[in-house]
Amino acid sequence: MLDRKDVKVNFDLEKMDESIQGTALQTKSKGPKSKKFYIESYGCAMNFNDSEIVASVLDTMDYGNTQKIEEADLILVNTCSIREKAEDTIRKRLKYYQLIKQKNPHVKVGVLGCMAERLKSTLLEEEKIVDLVAGPDAYRDLPSLIPAIEGGEKGVNVFLSRVETYDDILPTRLDDNGISSFISIMRGCDNMCTFCVVPFTRGRERSREPYSILAEAEDLFRKGYRDVTLLGQNVDSYNWVNPETKEEMTFAQLLVLVAGVHPDLRVRFSTSHPKDITDEVLYAIRDHENICKYIHLPLQAGNSRILELMNRTYDQEWYLNKVRRIYEIIPDCAISSDMMTGFCSETEEEHKDTLYVMEQAKYSMAYMFAYSERPGTPAQKRLTDDVPEEVKKRRLNEVIRLQNQLSYAHNQNDIGKVFKVLIEGNSKRSENDFKGRTSQNKVVNFPKKEGLGKGDYTHVRILSGTSASLRGEIV
Ligand code: SAH
Ligand code: SF4
Ligand code: F3S
C-alpha cells in the first residue's frame, strides 16, 4: 500500500474568509464609455488571461470592449514570441491594422505581451503604425500610457517587475463559455530551458498571494463557472511566503485550498515541469474528487543527451519514473505533453527516443512543434541550429502520427466506462447533443436530456471514440 501523506494546509480557514473579504479584488469601472478598444490575443493561456487583466484595467478608463475591430478607437494585440511563426503571424496582423488605420487615422495600435517585451522600442522603428508597446508587467501603466498616445506621442513600458502579480485585479472575462476559466497563480519563469524565450519575455518567477487566488475562484464559482485552471509556466514551483508570519504555501497546499471553494468547482493546473511535480501534488489529486485527474507534463525530447542540451534537468529514466509514479498513485490519470523535434544536433536515433518515451507514457494528447531558434536564448548563443528544416518537419510528422495513434488508443480504452462529465454547452455538430468534459480533460458528446444544461454534471457511458473526442450516453 502507498503511504498516505496528507496535504496539510497551514492556513486558518476561518481567518481566510475574513481575509478574502478584505482583498481589494475589484477594479472600479468608470461607467459609460465614449471610446472602444478591441483586443486580440496570441500564445499561451497566460497571455489570454493577461488580456482579461488588460480589459479590467481599461475598464477604469473611458474604454469599453468591442468584439468588432472596425468599431475600435484602440486596437491592442497581445503577442507571443515562442516560435518564429508566432511573431510572423503578428507582423501580418499589423499589416492588416495598418489598412484600418489608413481609413481611420485616429485609431491607435498597441502591441502588448511577449513580442513587445522582446523587441522593446525597436518595434516602434520597425512597425511605424505601432503607437504603444507594453510588456507583460506594464499593464497597470496603461492608464498613463494611453492618454499620451492619444495626444500623438509614442508610449513604451517594457519594465519587467520582480513583484507584479496583478493580484488585486479581477480579470474581465472576454469571450468565454461561462463555465471554464483561467486563474494566473504565478508569473515569469526561473528555469533556463536553452530553447525558450519565456524567461526573457516574462522575467523572474513570482507567486501570487493565495487569498486573492481564492477570492477569484470564489467569484468565478458564484458567477456560474465550474472549471478553473490554475496557470503558470511552472505551477509546481509555486511558493508563497507570508510576509508577516513567514509561513510558506506550496502548490499542493494551494490546490487543496482552491478545491475547498466548492465540491462542484473542478480545479485543473498547467503547466507542470517534470522536475518539480511532487508526490504531495499527486496525493492531493488522488484525494480530492474535484482536482482533475489530468496532468500536462511536457517532455520536449525523449533522449537524455538532448534533454541535457535543453537544460531540462531530468533525463529519460527520471521522466519515465515520474510517469510511473503518476499512474501508480492516480491510476485513472491522463497525461499530456509537449514535444519538440529537431533540436540542435539531434540525431535520428535520438529522435526515436522521443517516440519511445511517448509510447511508454501513453499520452492522451500532445502539442507538437518543430524547433524554432529564438534570438537571445542560450541555445541560439551556444548551440548550432543544424537540423535541416525538412528533417525537423519529417520528424514532427512522425511524432504527430504516433500521437494520433496514442490518442485513439487512449480514447478506445474509455469505451464502456462511465465518467462524470461537466456540460459546457451544445456540441459543435448538433443542437441535439451536449458537449462536456471529463476530469481527464476529454471532450464527450452525448444526446441531451431534459432538465440538464450548461454547468451541470452528469454521468456518461462512453460508446465510441476517435483520436479527438468521445461519444456516449447519459446513464
Ligand atoms: N512552461 C512550459 C512551456 C511553455 S512554452 C513548460 O516548461 O513546459 C510551450 C511549449 O512551446 C513548450 O513546452 C515547448 O514544447 C514549445 N517551445 C518552447 N520554445 C520553443 C522553440 N524555441 N521552438 C519550438 N517550440 C518551442
Ligand atoms: Fe520555458 Fe522552460 Fe520556463 Fe517552460 S520551464 S517557460 S520551457 S524556460
Ligand atoms: Fe508565447 Fe509568451 Fe506565452 S512567448 S507561449 S505568450 S509566455
mmCIF file with all atom_site columns, N, CA and C in Angstrom, residues 2 43 45 64 77 110 242 277 318 401 453:
data_model
loop_
_atom_site.group_PDB
_atom_site.id
_atom_site.type_symbol
_atom_site.label_atom_id
_atom_site.label_alt_id
_atom_site.label_comp_id
_atom_site.label_asym_id
_atom_site.label_entity_id
_atom_site.label_seq_id
_atom_site.pdbx_PDB_ins_code
_atom_site.Cartn_x
_atom_site.Cartn_y
_atom_site.Cartn_z
_atom_site.occupancy
_atom_site.B_iso_or_equiv
_atom_site.pdbx_formal_charge
_atom_site.auth_seq_id
_atom_site.auth_comp_id
_atom_site.auth_asym_id
_atom_site.auth_atom_id
_atom_site.pdbx_PDB_model_num
ATOM 1  N N  . LEU A 1 2   ? 0.382   2.255  -0.648  1.00 0.00 ? 2   LEU A N  1
ATOM 2  C CA . LEU A 1 2   ? 1.141   3.503  -0.666  1.00 0.00 ? 2   LEU A CA 1
ATOM 3  C C  . LEU A 1 2   ? 0.994   4.227  0.655   1.00 0.00 ? 2   LEU A C  1
ATOM 4  N N  . GLY A 1 43  ? -0.744  33.116 -28.444 1.00 0.00 ? 43  GLY A N  1
ATOM 5  C CA . GLY A 1 43  ? 0.163   32.464 -27.496 1.00 0.00 ? 43  GLY A CA 1
ATOM 6  C C  . GLY A 1 43  ? -0.562  31.607 -26.475 1.00 0.00 ? 43  GLY A C  1
ATOM 7  N N  . ALA A 1 45  ? -2.190  30.279 -22.652 1.00 0.00 ? 45  ALA A N  1
ATOM 8  C CA . ALA A 1 45  ? -3.337  30.646 -21.822 1.00 0.00 ? 45  ALA A CA 1
ATOM 9  C C  . ALA A 1 45  ? -3.021  31.839 -20.928 1.00 0.00 ? 45  ALA A C  1
ATOM 10 N N  . GLY A 1 64  ? -14.545 51.010 -23.480 1.00 0.00 ? 64  GLY A N  1
ATOM 11 C CA . GLY A 1 64  ? -15.353 49.797 -23.394 1.00 0.00 ? 64  GLY A CA 1
ATOM 12 C C  . GLY A 1 64  ? -14.861 48.801 -24.426 1.00 0.00 ? 64  GLY A C  1
ATOM 13 N N  . VAL A 1 77  ? -2.960  44.221 -29.523 1.00 0.00 ? 77  VAL A N  1
ATOM 14 C CA . VAL A 1 77  ? -2.656  42.827 -29.864 1.00 0.00 ? 77  VAL A CA 1
ATOM 15 C C  . VAL A 1 77  ? -1.690  42.297 -28.809 1.00 0.00 ? 77  VAL A C  1
ATOM 16 N N  . GLY A 1 110 ? -1.720  49.261 -30.283 1.00 0.00 ? 110 GLY A N  1
ATOM 17 C CA . GLY A 1 110 ? -0.798  48.915 -29.204 1.00 0.00 ? 110 GLY A CA 1
ATOM 18 C C  . GLY A 1 110 ? -0.373  47.455 -29.267 1.00 0.00 ? 110 GLY A C  1
ATOM 19 N N  . ASN A 1 242 ? 4.243   34.082 3.398   1.00 0.00 ? 242 ASN A N  1
ATOM 20 C CA . ASN A 1 242 ? 3.502   35.132 4.093   1.00 0.00 ? 242 ASN A CA 1
ATOM 21 C C  . ASN A 1 242 ? 4.500   36.135 4.670   1.00 0.00 ? 242 ASN A C  1
ATOM 22 N N  . ILE A 1 277 ? 7.114   18.443 -10.060 1.00 0.00 ? 277 ILE A N  1
ATOM 23 C CA . ILE A 1 277 ? 5.834   17.917 -9.582  1.00 0.00 ? 277 ILE A CA 1
ATOM 24 C C  . ILE A 1 277 ? 6.110   16.894 -8.467  1.00 0.00 ? 277 ILE A C  1
ATOM 25 N N  . TRP A 1 318 ? 14.513  9.366  -15.552 1.00 0.00 ? 318 TRP A N  1
ATOM 26 C CA . TRP A 1 318 ? 13.862  10.155 -14.500 1.00 0.00 ? 318 TRP A CA 1
ATOM 27 C C  . TRP A 1 318 ? 12.442  10.502 -14.911 1.00 0.00 ? 318 TRP A C  1
ATOM 28 N N  . ARG A 1 401 ? 1.985   11.600 -36.037 1.00 0.00 ? 401 ARG A N  1
ATOM 29 C CA . ARG A 1 401 ? 1.331   10.343 -36.427 1.00 0.00 ? 401 ARG A CA 1
ATOM 30 C C  . ARG A 1 401 ? 1.229   9.408  -35.217 1.00 0.00 ? 401 ARG A C  1
ATOM 31 N N  . GLY A 1 453 ? -28.402 21.158 -18.215 1.00 0.00 ? 453 GLY A N  1
ATOM 32 C CA . GLY A 1 453 ? -27.893 22.247 -19.051 1.00 0.00 ? 453 GLY A CA 1
ATOM 33 C C  . GLY A 1 453 ? -26.454 22.576 -18.709 1.00 0.00 ? 453 GLY A C  1
#
